[in-house]
């Protein structure tokens, strides 16, 4: 038996003993996706965290995702295999600076992308994810000005799709900002029938080259429904593991970062490992803890999102 097989068997056993569910995002390592009970995009993972009857949620993703699970299911133990698994968008938007920004726009409705801290969610009127952002902004009365944080690339895309003028916080994702336009143009020349599919966190020049733009789950769905048999995939390459299973006969091309670096792999997501997953099931640490007042304030805009989403 290989070391990994032993580890996987131990994790399965611990899951039963703890009555635990393992939730994983599509950017996790393939071996973590394979052991997960549920894989999804941020919206689907939030819904699952809110509805599960497990006692323990092991969140294989990044901190804001585990925090959202805790906000929705405070009675459950929520553990994140590596507490340092953060997100550049959440880091780019400190709660105190965000409070000043809001104060400068007192008449604005505050829409925050789920990739932010609980302290920023607590200052927001509505949370969105990349899969529902356009639809939610369209539902806001046109007379109401909107402040959108923290991802400016997503915000600009929502602006173009909804026709709404949004006041943007200047946050960015260090992963989606690194894709090389030159590499995509070269790949399109080499694969003229390929379709470019992109996450809306990419910069405008890359989104301009895309045939389809959407959240991770929507990109997966499009790879199945499109007639194309080759895709140039402009998002974190962890998603290719699921795509290969959904469309085994199609060609999936990962795009390098600027200067050919592999910085398109999210350094935060990739901190989680099978070993850390086993350890957190054993010790139920590191667990997500949060101030109850912040949790209750952060819960409201998340619940509003869930109610307003189709
Ligand atoms: P999705 O909600 O599309 O899965 O995106 C999460 C994320 O962190 C993208 O970088
Ligand atoms: Fe955050 Fe970007 Fe990593 Fe997504 S890919 S978790 S937005 S740093």
CSV table of C-alpha atoms and ligand atoms in Angstrom, one decimal, residues 25-27 40-43 64-65 113 115 129-131 173 176 199 201 214-217 269, ligand 1:
chain,number,residue,atom,x,y,z
A,25,UNK,CA,-12.8,24.4,-3.9
A,26,UNK,CA,-11.8,23.6,-7.5
A,27,UNK,CA,-8.3,25.1,-7.0
A,40,UNK,CA,-17.9,23.7,-5.8
A,41,UNK,CA,-17.4,27.4,-6.5
A,42,UNK,CA,-17.8,29.9,-3.7
A,43,UNK,CA,-21.6,30.2,-3.9
A,64,UNK,CA,-12.5,33.7,3.7
A,65,UNK,CA,-14.4,30.6,2.5
A,113,UNK,CA,-17.3,40.1,-3.3
A,115,UNK,CA,-13.4,37.2,-1.2
A,129,UNK,CA,-19.7,35.8,-5.8
A,130,UNK,CA,-18.4,35.6,-9.3
A,131,UNK,CA,-21.4,33.5,-10.3
A,173,UNK,CA,-6.1,38.8,-7.4
A,176,UNK,CA,-5.6,36.1,-12.2
A,199,UNK,CA,-12.6,33.9,-14.8
A,201,UNK,CA,-11.0,38.2,-11.9
A,214,UNK,CA,-17.7,32.9,-15.6
A,215,UNK,CA,-17.2,31.5,-12.1
A,216,UNK,CA,-15.3,28.3,-11.8
A,217,UNK,CA,-18.5,26.2,-11.9
A,269,UNK,CA,-5.0,27.4,-2.0
B,1,LIG,P1,-15.3,31.0,-7.7
B,1,LIG,O1,-16.4,31.5,-6.8
B,1,LIG,O2,-15.6,31.3,-9.2
B,1,LIG,O3,-15.0,29.6,-7.5
B,1,LIG,O4,-14.0,31.9,-7.4
B,1,LIG,C1,-13.3,31.8,-6.2
B,1,LIG,C2,-12.0,32.4,-6.3
B,1,LIG,O5,-11.3,32.6,-5.3
B,1,LIG,C3,-11.5,32.7,-7.6
B,1,LIG,O6,-10.2,33.2,-7.5
